[in-house]
Amino acid sequence: MFVNSCNVVVLISGNGSNLQALIDQSENRGYRVAGVVCNDPAAFGLQRAAKAGVPAVIVEHRDFPDRETFDHALLEAIDAFAPDLIALAGFMRILGPAFVQEQAGRILNIHPSLLPKYTGMHTHRRVLEAGEREHGVSIHFVNEELDGGPIVARSRIAVREEDDEESLTGRVHRLEHDLYPRVTGWFAAGRLRLRDDGVYLDGNRLPATGIEEATPPGI
Ligand code: GAR
């Protein structure tokens, strides 16, 4: 029997549709979702994990007096799953610098914009308000800056005349569900690495905006 050797722990705060995509495509992409860590007991993603038989742990930030103690508890919960990779998938807490430095090169995040543009919240609304003609998704290694670490990959879509926040959110989600499992598979296969001078895929250093991945048809 083939045993996936790359253990991934997925951190979520809410709906967990990216978690679902990561679980659904894990076998094809050659990694294993070993566990889920969540900071909100009401997150729908916890139901997805339960349905898929993936163990989940809740570490509620409200239970901790400060970021350091929360980060410590979070790391303990993560470590219990012995992960090779930590994948942030809609995890809406900022991780402290000590955590991020300790795990450098082992944490990925997905963000719904063409980074470095539109870090932070409400990206779809802000893209529409700014009259952008393009929008998309980025996956990056996590560092101390919010949505600011070295970019691995991006996929883009054209903003349509008739797009509103809801339609744009839906289309970007479909892009995310395609791209995140793919990039996770690269990491699992040892193809993707963060080094001091940048992100490497198959031994080649990527440009600062990462690799451009084609948009799947129909999005
Ligand atoms: C996703 O769109 C993800 O890119 C975004 O939260 C959403 C979570 O959806 N993350 C960020 O904005 C991080 N800055 P999901 O819970 O359905 O996967």
Tab-separated table of N, CA, C and O in Angstrom, residues 19-142:
chain	number	residue	atom	x	y	z
A	19	LEU	N	-10.025	23.685	3.182
A	19	LEU	CA	-9.720	22.436	3.894
A	19	LEU	C	-10.341	21.262	3.137
A	19	LEU	O	-9.684	20.234	2.923
A	20	GLN	N	-11.591	21.437	2.720
A	20	GLN	CA	-12.276	20.366	1.985
A	20	GLN	C	-11.515	20.003	0.709
A	20	GLN	O	-11.299	18.828	0.417
A	21	ALA	N	-11.107	21.030	-0.021
A	21	ALA	CA	-10.359	20.778	-1.264
A	21	ALA	C	-9.038	20.072	-0.956
A	21	ALA	O	-8.640	19.146	-1.673
A	22	LEU	N	-8.377	20.510	0.117
A	22	LEU	CA	-7.104	19.866	0.489
A	22	LEU	C	-7.324	18.401	0.857
A	22	LEU	O	-6.528	17.536	0.480
A	23	ILE	N	-8.401	18.114	1.568
A	23	ILE	CA	-8.703	16.718	1.925
A	23	ILE	C	-9.045	15.921	0.660
A	23	ILE	O	-8.486	14.852	0.412
A	24	ASP	N	-9.961	16.466	-0.133
A	24	ASP	CA	-10.468	15.715	-1.297
A	24	ASP	C	-9.362	15.348	-2.284
A	24	ASP	O	-9.434	14.323	-2.946
A	25	GLN	N	-8.361	16.215	-2.402
A	25	GLN	CA	-7.331	15.976	-3.427
A	25	GLN	C	-6.028	15.422	-2.838
A	25	GLN	O	-5.022	15.315	-3.540
A	26	SER	N	-6.053	15.060	-1.552
A	26	SER	CA	-4.810	14.666	-0.896
A	26	SER	C	-4.195	13.405	-1.511
A	26	SER	O	-2.972	13.343	-1.715
A	27	GLU	N	-5.031	12.443	-1.792
A	27	GLU	CA	-4.487	11.186	-2.312
A	27	GLU	C	-3.842	11.409	-3.685
A	27	GLU	O	-2.723	10.963	-3.935
A	28	ASN	N	-4.552	12.133	-4.530
A	28	ASN	CA	-4.017	12.435	-5.872
A	28	ASN	C	-2.735	13.236	-5.824
A	28	ASN	O	-1.864	13.080	-6.677
A	29	ARG	N	-2.650	14.113	-4.841
A	29	ARG	CA	-1.504	15.038	-4.797
A	29	ARG	C	-0.374	14.545	-3.906
A	29	ARG	O	0.641	15.218	-3.769
A	30	GLY	N	-0.557	13.419	-3.249
A	30	GLY	CA	0.561	12.792	-2.540
A	30	GLY	C	0.897	13.363	-1.181
A	30	GLY	O	2.066	13.428	-0.797
A	31	TYR	N	-0.109	13.796	-0.430
A	31	TYR	CA	0.118	14.213	0.963
A	31	TYR	C	-1.060	13.690	1.786
A	31	TYR	O	-2.023	13.125	1.235
A	32	ARG	N	-0.965	13.884	3.090
A	32	ARG	CA	-2.014	13.404	3.980
A	32	ARG	C	-2.427	14.530	4.923
A	32	ARG	O	-1.555	15.156	5.535
A	33	VAL	N	-3.704	14.820	5.003
A	33	VAL	CA	-4.161	15.806	5.985
A	33	VAL	C	-4.261	15.084	7.324
A	33	VAL	O	-5.178	14.311	7.584
A	34	ALA	N	-3.261	15.325	8.165
A	34	ALA	CA	-3.133	14.569	9.414
A	34	ALA	C	-4.020	15.139	10.512
A	34	ALA	O	-4.413	14.414	11.430
A	35	GLY	N	-4.313	16.422	10.429
A	35	GLY	CA	-5.128	17.018	11.470
A	35	GLY	C	-5.542	18.428	11.121
A	35	GLY	O	-5.007	19.041	10.192
A	36	VAL	N	-6.521	18.909	11.880
A	36	VAL	CA	-7.023	20.275	11.707
A	36	VAL	C	-6.929	20.964	13.053
A	36	VAL	O	-7.232	20.367	14.090
A	37	VAL	N	-6.479	22.215	13.036
A	37	VAL	CA	-6.477	23.018	14.256
A	37	VAL	C	-7.298	24.270	13.960
A	37	VAL	O	-7.128	24.904	12.905
A	38	CYS	N	-8.200	24.598	14.884
A	38	CYS	CA	-9.183	25.656	14.628
A	38	CYS	C	-9.307	26.528	15.866
A	38	CYS	O	-9.275	26.022	16.991
A	39	ASN	N	-9.475	27.834	15.681
A	39	ASN	CA	-9.574	28.718	16.849
A	39	ASN	C	-11.025	29.077	17.188
A	39	ASN	O	-11.245	29.883	18.087
A	40	ASP	N	-11.998	28.483	16.463
A	40	ASP	CA	-13.397	28.828	16.709
A	40	ASP	C	-14.253	27.559	16.750
A	40	ASP	O	-14.391	26.872	15.731
A	41	PRO	N	-14.829	27.256	17.909
A	41	PRO	CA	-15.615	26.015	18.023
A	41	PRO	C	-16.833	25.984	17.103
A	41	PRO	O	-17.373	24.911	16.834
A	42	ALA	N	-17.274	27.156	16.628
A	42	ALA	CA	-18.461	27.194	15.764
A	42	ALA	C	-18.110	27.064	14.283
A	42	ALA	O	-19.005	27.075	13.428
A	43	ALA	N	-16.841	26.927	13.953
A	43	ALA	CA	-16.431	26.905	12.541
A	43	ALA	C	-17.028	25.695	11.810
A	43	ALA	O	-16.929	24.563	12.287
A	44	PHE	N	-17.616	25.954	10.643
A	44	PHE	CA	-18.215	24.870	9.865
A	44	PHE	C	-17.157	23.866	9.401
A	44	PHE	O	-17.436	22.675	9.232
A	45	GLY	N	-15.955	24.353	9.220
A	45	GLY	CA	-14.864	23.468	8.789
A	45	GLY	C	-14.655	22.284	9.731
A	45	GLY	O	-14.180	21.229	9.310
A	46	LEU	N	-15.025	22.445	11.010
A	46	LEU	CA	-14.877	21.338	11.961
A	46	LEU	C	-15.792	20.176	11.580
A	46	LEU	O	-15.442	19.005	11.755
A	47	GLN	N	-16.971	20.516	11.062
A	47	GLN	CA	-17.890	19.458	10.606
A	47	GLN	C	-17.325	18.748	9.384
A	47	GLN	O	-17.483	17.540	9.219
A	48	ARG	N	-16.677	19.497	8.526
A	48	ARG	CA	-16.056	18.882	7.339
A	48	ARG	C	-14.974	17.895	7.772
A	48	ARG	O	-14.871	16.804	7.226
A	49	ALA	N	-14.160	18.321	8.747
A	49	ALA	CA	-13.080	17.448	9.232
A	49	ALA	C	-13.669	16.169	9.817
A	49	ALA	O	-13.213	15.065	9.505
A	50	ALA	N	-14.704	16.331	10.651
A	50	ALA	CA	-15.323	15.160	11.290
A	50	ALA	C	-15.850	14.201	10.232
A	50	ALA	O	-15.657	12.981	10.327
A	51	LYS	N	-16.514	14.747	9.218
A	51	LYS	CA	-17.096	13.911	8.165
A	51	LYS	C	-16.020	13.136	7.404
A	51	LYS	O	-16.232	12.005	6.972
A	52	ALA	N	-14.870	13.779	7.266
A	52	ALA	CA	-13.775	13.129	6.523
A	52	ALA	C	-12.927	12.229	7.421
A	52	ALA	O	-11.957	11.622	6.964
A	53	GLY	N	-13.259	12.198	8.701
A	53	GLY	CA	-12.488	11.362	9.637
A	53	GLY	C	-11.118	11.935	9.961
A	53	GLY	O	-10.205	11.202	10.342
A	54	VAL	N	-10.976	13.255	9.811
A	54	VAL	CA	-9.695	13.902	10.137
A	54	VAL	C	-9.799	14.477	11.559
A	54	VAL	O	-10.733	15.244	11.847
A	55	PRO	N	-8.884	14.138	12.448
A	55	PRO	CA	-8.981	14.651	13.820
A	55	PRO	C	-8.778	16.164	13.875
A	55	PRO	O	-7.965	16.716	13.129
A	56	ALA	N	-9.540	16.804	14.746
A	56	ALA	CA	-9.461	18.269	14.861
A	56	ALA	C	-9.323	18.673	16.318
A	56	ALA	O	-9.866	18.030	17.204
A	57	VAL	N	-8.586	19.743	16.522
A	57	VAL	CA	-8.380	20.282	17.870
A	57	VAL	C	-8.777	21.751	17.850
A	57	VAL	O	-8.464	22.472	16.901
A	58	ILE	N	-9.478	22.173	18.892
A	58	ILE	CA	-9.860	23.584	18.991
A	58	ILE	C	-8.944	24.273	19.996
A	58	ILE	O	-8.795	23.803	21.132
A	59	VAL	N	-8.327	25.347	19.550
A	59	VAL	CA	-7.541	26.187	20.466
A	59	VAL	C	-8.144	27.575	20.360
A	59	VAL	O	-7.914	28.285	19.386
A	60	GLU	N	-8.962	27.921	21.348
A	60	GLU	CA	-9.707	29.171	21.267
A	60	GLU	C	-8.865	30.332	21.764
A	60	GLU	O	-8.443	30.316	22.938
A	61	HIS	N	-8.673	31.328	20.908
A	61	HIS	CA	-7.782	32.427	21.312
A	61	HIS	C	-8.304	33.161	22.540
A	61	HIS	O	-7.547	33.698	23.328
A	62	ARG	N	-9.639	33.135	22.716
A	62	ARG	CA	-10.235	33.848	23.865
A	62	ARG	C	-9.796	33.248	25.208
A	62	ARG	O	-9.866	33.903	26.237
A	63	ASP	N	-9.360	32.016	25.178
A	63	ASP	CA	-8.960	31.353	26.427
A	63	ASP	C	-7.564	31.758	26.895
A	63	ASP	O	-7.117	31.295	27.943
A	64	PHE	N	-6.885	32.583	26.096
A	64	PHE	CA	-5.487	32.887	26.429
A	64	PHE	C	-5.304	34.387	26.641
A	64	PHE	O	-5.893	35.194	25.923
A	65	PRO	N	-4.467	34.757	27.610
A	65	PRO	CA	-4.336	36.176	27.953
A	65	PRO	C	-3.582	36.994	26.900
A	65	PRO	O	-3.798	38.200	26.773
A	66	ASP	N	-2.707	36.356	26.141
A	66	ASP	CA	-1.936	37.122	25.155
A	66	ASP	C	-1.534	36.216	23.996
A	66	ASP	O	-1.760	35.005	24.009
A	67	ARG	N	-0.934	36.825	23.002
A	67	ARG	CA	-0.574	36.101	21.788
A	67	ARG	C	0.448	34.995	22.050
A	67	ARG	O	0.382	33.926	21.471
A	68	GLU	N	1.406	35.284	22.952
A	68	GLU	CA	2.474	34.310	23.205
A	68	GLU	C	1.902	33.000	23.739
A	68	GLU	O	2.256	31.923	23.277
A	69	THR	N	1.003	33.111	24.713
A	69	THR	CA	0.463	31.877	25.299
A	69	THR	C	-0.460	31.175	24.303
A	69	THR	O	-0.487	29.940	24.231
A	70	PHE	N	-1.203	31.946	23.521
A	70	PHE	CA	-2.058	31.343	22.478
A	70	PHE	C	-1.183	30.619	21.453
A	70	PHE	O	-1.432	29.457	21.097
A	71	ASP	N	-0.144	31.298	20.995
A	71	ASP	CA	0.764	30.698	20.005
A	71	ASP	C	1.387	29.416	20.544
A	71	ASP	O	1.545	28.434	19.815
A	72	HIS	N	1.719	29.434	21.820
A	72	HIS	CA	2.347	28.272	22.428
A	72	HIS	C	1.380	27.078	22.404
A	72	HIS	O	1.745	25.963	22.015
A	73	ALA	N	0.138	27.341	22.803
A	73	ALA	CA	-0.875	26.271	22.810
A	73	ALA	C	-1.147	25.788	21.388
A	73	ALA	O	-1.342	24.588	21.137
A	74	LEU	N	-1.156	26.730	20.463
A	74	LEU	CA	-1.402	26.394	19.052
A	74	LEU	C	-0.306	25.462	18.539
A	74	LEU	O	-0.572	24.436	17.905
A	75	LEU	N	0.917	25.822	18.856
A	75	LEU	CA	2.055	25.034	18.383
A	75	LEU	C	2.044	23.633	18.992
A	75	LEU	O	2.351	22.644	18.315
A	76	GLU	N	1.651	23.557	20.241
A	76	GLU	CA	1.549	22.242	20.880
A	76	GLU	C	0.525	21.371	20.171
A	76	GLU	O	0.766	20.190	19.902
A	77	ALA	N	-0.626	21.981	19.864
A	77	ALA	CA	-1.695	21.235	19.179
A	77	ALA	C	-1.229	20.796	17.794
A	77	ALA	O	-1.487	19.667	17.356
A	78	ILE	N	-0.511	21.676	17.109
A	78	ILE	CA	-0.018	21.363	15.765
A	78	ILE	C	1.019	20.248	15.834
A	78	ILE	O	0.963	19.264	15.094
A	79	ASP	N	1.961	20.400	16.743
A	79	ASP	CA	3.074	19.442	16.860
A	79	ASP	C	2.596	18.017	17.144
A	79	ASP	O	3.237	17.049	16.740
A	80	ALA	N	1.461	17.927	17.839
A	80	ALA	CA	0.931	16.601	18.181
A	80	ALA	C	0.627	15.793	16.917
A	80	ALA	O	0.579	14.564	16.956
A	81	PHE	N	0.420	16.462	15.794
A	81	PHE	CA	0.150	15.767	14.530
A	81	PHE	C	1.421	15.512	13.718
A	81	PHE	O	1.351	15.014	12.596
A	82	ALA	N	2.569	15.889	14.263
A	82	ALA	CA	3.864	15.704	13.604
A	82	ALA	C	3.854	16.143	12.130
A	82	ALA	O	4.139	15.353	11.234
A	83	PRO	N	3.502	17.408	11.891
A	83	PRO	CA	3.375	17.841	10.496
A	83	PRO	C	4.708	18.123	9.807
A	83	PRO	O	5.674	18.539	10.457
A	84	ASP	N	4.732	17.879	8.512
A	84	ASP	CA	5.832	18.355	7.665
A	84	ASP	C	5.504	19.754	7.158
A	84	ASP	O	6.399	20.523	6.808
A	85	LEU	N	4.197	20.032	7.069
A	85	LEU	CA	3.734	21.307	6.524
A	85	LEU	C	2.509	21.778	7.296
A	85	LEU	O	1.634	20.978	7.634
A	86	ILE	N	2.474	23.091	7.559
A	86	ILE	CA	1.298	23.724	8.165
A	86	ILE	C	0.642	24.570	7.077
A	86	ILE	O	1.292	25.436	6.491
A	87	ALA	N	-0.622	24.288	6.795
A	87	ALA	CA	-1.323	25.024	5.733
A	87	ALA	C	-2.411	25.884	6.358
A	87	ALA	O	-3.364	25.361	6.944
A	88	LEU	N	-2.261	27.204	6.263
A	88	LEU	CA	-3.293	28.110	6.758
A	88	LEU	C	-4.364	28.219	5.685
A	88	LEU	O	-4.070	28.555	4.531
A	89	ALA	N	-5.603	27.925	6.073
A	89	ALA	CA	-6.698	27.941	5.094
A	89	ALA	C	-7.863	28.718	5.694
A	89	ALA	O	-8.757	28.143	6.311
A	90	GLY	N	-7.793	30.057	5.542
A	90	GLY	CA	-8.811	30.892	6.160
A	90	GLY	C	-8.627	30.951	7.660
A	90	GLY	O	-9.594	31.032	8.411
A	91	PHE	N	-7.381	30.912	8.110
A	91	PHE	CA	-7.085	31.031	9.538
A	91	PHE	C	-6.899	32.509	9.832
A	91	PHE	O	-5.970	33.132	9.322
A	92	MET	N	-7.816	33.077	10.605
A	92	MET	CA	-7.899	34.528	10.709
A	92	MET	C	-7.237	35.109	11.958
A	92	MET	O	-7.659	36.143	12.460
A	93	ARG	N	-6.214	34.443	12.466
A	93	ARG	CA	-5.425	34.996	13.561
A	93	ARG	C	-4.011	35.234	13.043
A	93	ARG	O	-3.483	34.425	12.269
A	94	ILE	N	-3.419	36.319	13.501
A	94	ILE	CA	-2.030	36.579	13.114
A	94	ILE	C	-1.124	35.786	14.041
A	94	ILE	O	-1.313	35.800	15.260
A	95	LEU	N	-0.181	35.091	13.475
A	95	LEU	CA	0.746	34.283	14.275
A	95	LEU	C	1.930	35.159	14.691
A	95	LEU	O	2.417	35.976	13.912
A	96	GLY	N	2.380	34.962	15.914
A	96	GLY	CA	3.467	35.792	16.445
A	96	GLY	C	4.793	35.494	15.767
A	96	GLY	O	4.984	34.431	15.190
A	97	PRO	N	5.744	36.457	15.862
A	97	PRO	CA	7.029	36.313	15.181
A	97	PRO	C	7.817	35.082	15.621
A	97	PRO	O	8.464	34.429	14.797
A	98	ALA	N	7.746	34.741	16.905
A	98	ALA	CA	8.526	33.580	17.377
A	98	ALA	C	8.020	32.313	16.696
A	98	ALA	O	8.803	31.497	16.193
A	99	PHE	N	6.703	32.189	16.639
A	99	PHE	CA	6.075	31.032	15.984
A	99	PHE	C	6.510	30.947	14.522
A	99	PHE	O	6.975	29.918	14.034
A	100	VAL	N	6.377	32.064	13.845
A	100	VAL	CA	6.637	32.094	12.402
A	100	VAL	C	8.116	31.812	12.108
A	100	VAL	O	8.446	31.074	11.176
A	101	GLN	N	8.999	32.384	12.940
A	101	GLN	CA	10.433	32.160	12.709
A	101	GLN	C	10.806	30.707	12.950
A	101	GLN	O	11.574	30.114	12.193
A	102	GLU	N	10.209	30.143	13.974
A	102	GLU	CA	10.514	28.745	14.304
A	102	GLU	C	10.060	27.806	13.190
A	102	GLU	O	10.686	26.779	12.931
A	103	GLN	N	8.972	28.164	12.529
A	103	GLN	CA	8.379	27.281	11.513
A	103	GLN	C	8.700	27.743	10.080
A	103	GLN	O	8.072	27.260	9.128
A	104	ALA	N	9.629	28.651	9.935
A	104	ALA	CA	9.898	29.236	8.605
A	104	ALA	C	10.129	28.145	7.555
A	104	ALA	O	10.838	27.170	7.801
A	105	GLY	N	9.492	28.337	6.409
A	105	GLY	CA	9.643	27.363	5.324
A	105	GLY	C	8.719	26.166	5.457
A	105	GLY	O	8.739	25.272	4.614
A	106	ARG	N	7.928	26.165	6.513
A	106	ARG	CA	6.994	25.041	6.734
A	106	ARG	C	5.546	25.504	6.811
A	106	ARG	O	4.660	24.722	7.087
A	107	ILE	N	5.308	26.816	6.649
A	107	ILE	CA	3.927	27.319	6.722
A	107	ILE	C	3.547	27.990	5.413
A	107	ILE	O	4.209	28.931	4.956
A	108	LEU	N	2.439	27.533	4.836
A	108	LEU	CA	1.877	28.178	3.654
A	108	LEU	C	0.566	28.856	4.031
A	108	LEU	O	-0.136	28.421	4.938
A	109	ASN	N	0.231	29.912	3.286
A	109	ASN	CA	-1.060	30.589	3.451
A	109	ASN	C	-1.657	30.827	2.081
A	109	ASN	O	-0.934	31.025	1.107
A	110	ILE	N	-2.981	30.788	2.033
A	110	ILE	CA	-3.670	31.165	0.794
A	110	ILE	C	-4.386	32.482	1.034
A	110	ILE	O	-4.964	32.694	2.103
A	111	HIS	N	-4.298	33.372	0.049
A	111	HIS	CA	-4.904	34.689	0.208
A	111	HIS	C	-5.668	35.055	-1.071
A	111	HIS	O	-5.150	34.879	-2.180
A	112	PRO	N	-6.888	35.590	-0.904
A	112	PRO	CA	-7.720	35.853	-2.082
A	112	PRO	C	-7.430	37.192	-2.761
A	112	PRO	O	-8.293	38.076	-2.822
A	113	SER	N	-6.222	37.336	-3.276
A	113	SER	CA	-5.897	38.498	-4.112
A	113	SER	C	-4.609	38.179	-4.852
A	113	SER	O	-3.930	37.202	-4.530
A	114	LEU	N	-4.293	39.035	-5.803
A	114	LEU	CA	-3.012	38.911	-6.496
A	114	LEU	C	-1.986	39.678	-5.674
A	114	LEU	O	-1.726	40.855	-5.904
A	115	LEU	N	-1.416	38.995	-4.687
A	115	LEU	CA	-0.404	39.650	-3.842
A	115	LEU	C	0.758	40.118	-4.718
A	115	LEU	O	1.040	39.501	-5.738
A	116	PRO	N	1.413	41.211	-4.374
A	116	PRO	CA	1.326	41.954	-3.111
A	116	PRO	C	0.142	42.925	-3.016
A	116	PRO	O	0.053	43.677	-2.036
A	117	LYS	N	-0.747	42.939	-3.999
A	117	LYS	CA	-1.900	43.841	-3.909
A	117	LYS	C	-2.949	43.258	-2.964
A	117	LYS	O	-3.122	42.044	-2.905
A	118	TYR	N	-3.644	44.129	-2.271
A	118	TYR	CA	-4.805	43.758	-1.456
A	118	TYR	C	-4.511	42.720	-0.375
A	118	TYR	O	-5.102	41.643	-0.354
A	119	THR	N	-3.564	43.015	0.472
A	119	THR	CA	-3.412	42.213	1.683
A	119	THR	C	-4.614	42.527	2.594
A	119	THR	O	-5.355	43.488	2.347
A	120	GLY	N	-4.809	41.737	3.631
A	120	GLY	CA	-5.866	42.033	4.603
A	120	GLY	C	-7.233	41.510	4.194
A	120	GLY	O	-7.346	40.580	3.414
A	121	MET	N	-8.257	42.163	4.717
A	121	MET	CA	-9.639	41.654	4.602
A	121	MET	C	-10.376	42.254	3.398
A	121	MET	O	-9.931	43.222	2.804
A	122	HIS	N	-11.545	41.690	3.117
A	122	HIS	CA	-12.515	42.207	2.134
A	122	HIS	C	-11.883	42.482	0.772
A	122	HIS	O	-12.130	43.521	0.161
A	123	THR	N	-11.068	41.563	0.335
A	123	THR	CA	-10.322	41.804	-0.907
A	123	THR	C	-11.248	41.941	-2.117
A	123	THR	O	-11.010	42.775	-2.978
A	124	HIS	N	-12.302	41.118	-2.179
A	124	HIS	CA	-13.175	41.136	-3.364
A	124	HIS	C	-13.876	42.496	-3.489
A	124	HIS	O	-13.931	43.084	-4.567
A	125	ARG	N	-14.395	42.973	-2.357
A	125	ARG	CA	-15.069	44.279	-2.359
A	125	ARG	C	-14.105	45.383	-2.783
A	125	ARG	O	-14.418	46.245	-3.598
A	126	ARG	N	-12.883	45.325	-2.232
A	126	ARG	CA	-11.915	46.394	-2.517
A	126	ARG	C	-11.476	46.364	-3.977
A	126	ARG	O	-11.273	47.411	-4.592
A	127	VAL	N	-11.371	45.150	-4.529
A	127	VAL	CA	-10.995	45.021	-5.946
A	127	VAL	C	-12.084	45.629	-6.832
A	127	VAL	O	-11.792	46.357	-7.795
A	128	LEU	N	-13.347	45.377	-6.481
A	128	LEU	CA	-14.463	45.935	-7.264
A	128	LEU	C	-14.496	47.453	-7.136
A	128	LEU	O	-14.642	48.175	-8.122
A	129	GLU	N	-14.324	47.933	-5.893
A	129	GLU	CA	-14.369	49.385	-5.659
A	129	GLU	C	-13.260	50.119	-6.411
A	129	GLU	O	-13.433	51.242	-6.860
A	130	ALA	N	-12.120	49.443	-6.548
A	130	ALA	CA	-10.987	50.084	-7.229
A	130	ALA	C	-11.098	49.963	-8.754
A	130	ALA	O	-10.265	50.512	-9.479
A	131	GLY	N	-12.109	49.249	-9.228
A	131	GLY	CA	-12.284	49.091	-10.675
A	131	GLY	C	-11.204	48.243	-11.316
A	131	GLY	O	-10.898	48.409	-12.503
A	132	GLU	N	-10.647	47.312	-10.574
A	132	GLU	CA	-9.608	46.435	-11.131
A	132	GLU	C	-10.194	45.562	-12.240
A	132	GLU	O	-11.352	45.160	-12.184
A	133	ARG	N	-9.385	45.261	-13.194
A	133	ARG	CA	-9.852	44.386	-14.272
A	133	ARG	C	-9.428	42.950	-14.068
A	133	ARG	O	-9.901	42.046	-14.751
A	134	GLU	N	-8.513	42.754	-13.114
A	134	GLU	CA	-8.038	41.406	-12.802
A	134	GLU	C	-8.055	41.174	-11.303
A	134	GLU	O	-7.859	42.091	-10.511
A	135	HIS	N	-8.243	39.909	-10.964
A	135	HIS	CA	-8.253	39.532	-9.548
A	135	HIS	C	-7.737	38.092	-9.501
A	135	HIS	O	-7.511	37.480	-10.561
A	136	GLY	N	-7.549	37.566	-8.301
A	136	GLY	CA	-7.060	36.195	-8.280
A	136	GLY	C	-6.712	35.726	-6.898
A	136	GLY	O	-7.240	36.216	-5.893
A	137	VAL	N	-5.801	34.776	-6.855
A	137	VAL	CA	-5.450	34.122	-5.608
A	137	VAL	C	-3.940	33.932	-5.562
A	137	VAL	O	-3.289	33.798	-6.607
A	138	SER	N	-3.401	33.967	-4.349
A	138	SER	CA	-1.961	33.771	-4.160
A	138	SER	C	-1.723	32.778	-3.032
A	138	SER	O	-2.476	32.749	-2.053
A	139	ILE	N	-0.663	32.022	-3.176
A	139	ILE	CA	-0.196	31.173	-2.084
A	139	ILE	C	1.227	31.589	-1.764
A	139	ILE	O	2.040	31.787	-2.675
A	140	HIS	N	1.482	31.767	-0.463
A	140	HIS	CA	2.813	32.252	-0.079
A	140	HIS	C	3.290	31.570	1.195
A	140	HIS	O	2.477	31.077	1.990
A	141	PHE	N	4.601	31.526	1.356
A	141	PHE	CA	5.167	31.120	2.642
A	141	PHE	C	4.885	32.240	3.641
A	141	PHE	O	4.901	33.425	3.278
A	142	VAL	N	4.650	31.846	4.878
A	142	VAL	CA	4.263	32.823	5.897
A	142	VAL	C	5.510	33.380	6.583
A	142	VAL	O	6.411	32.617	6.965
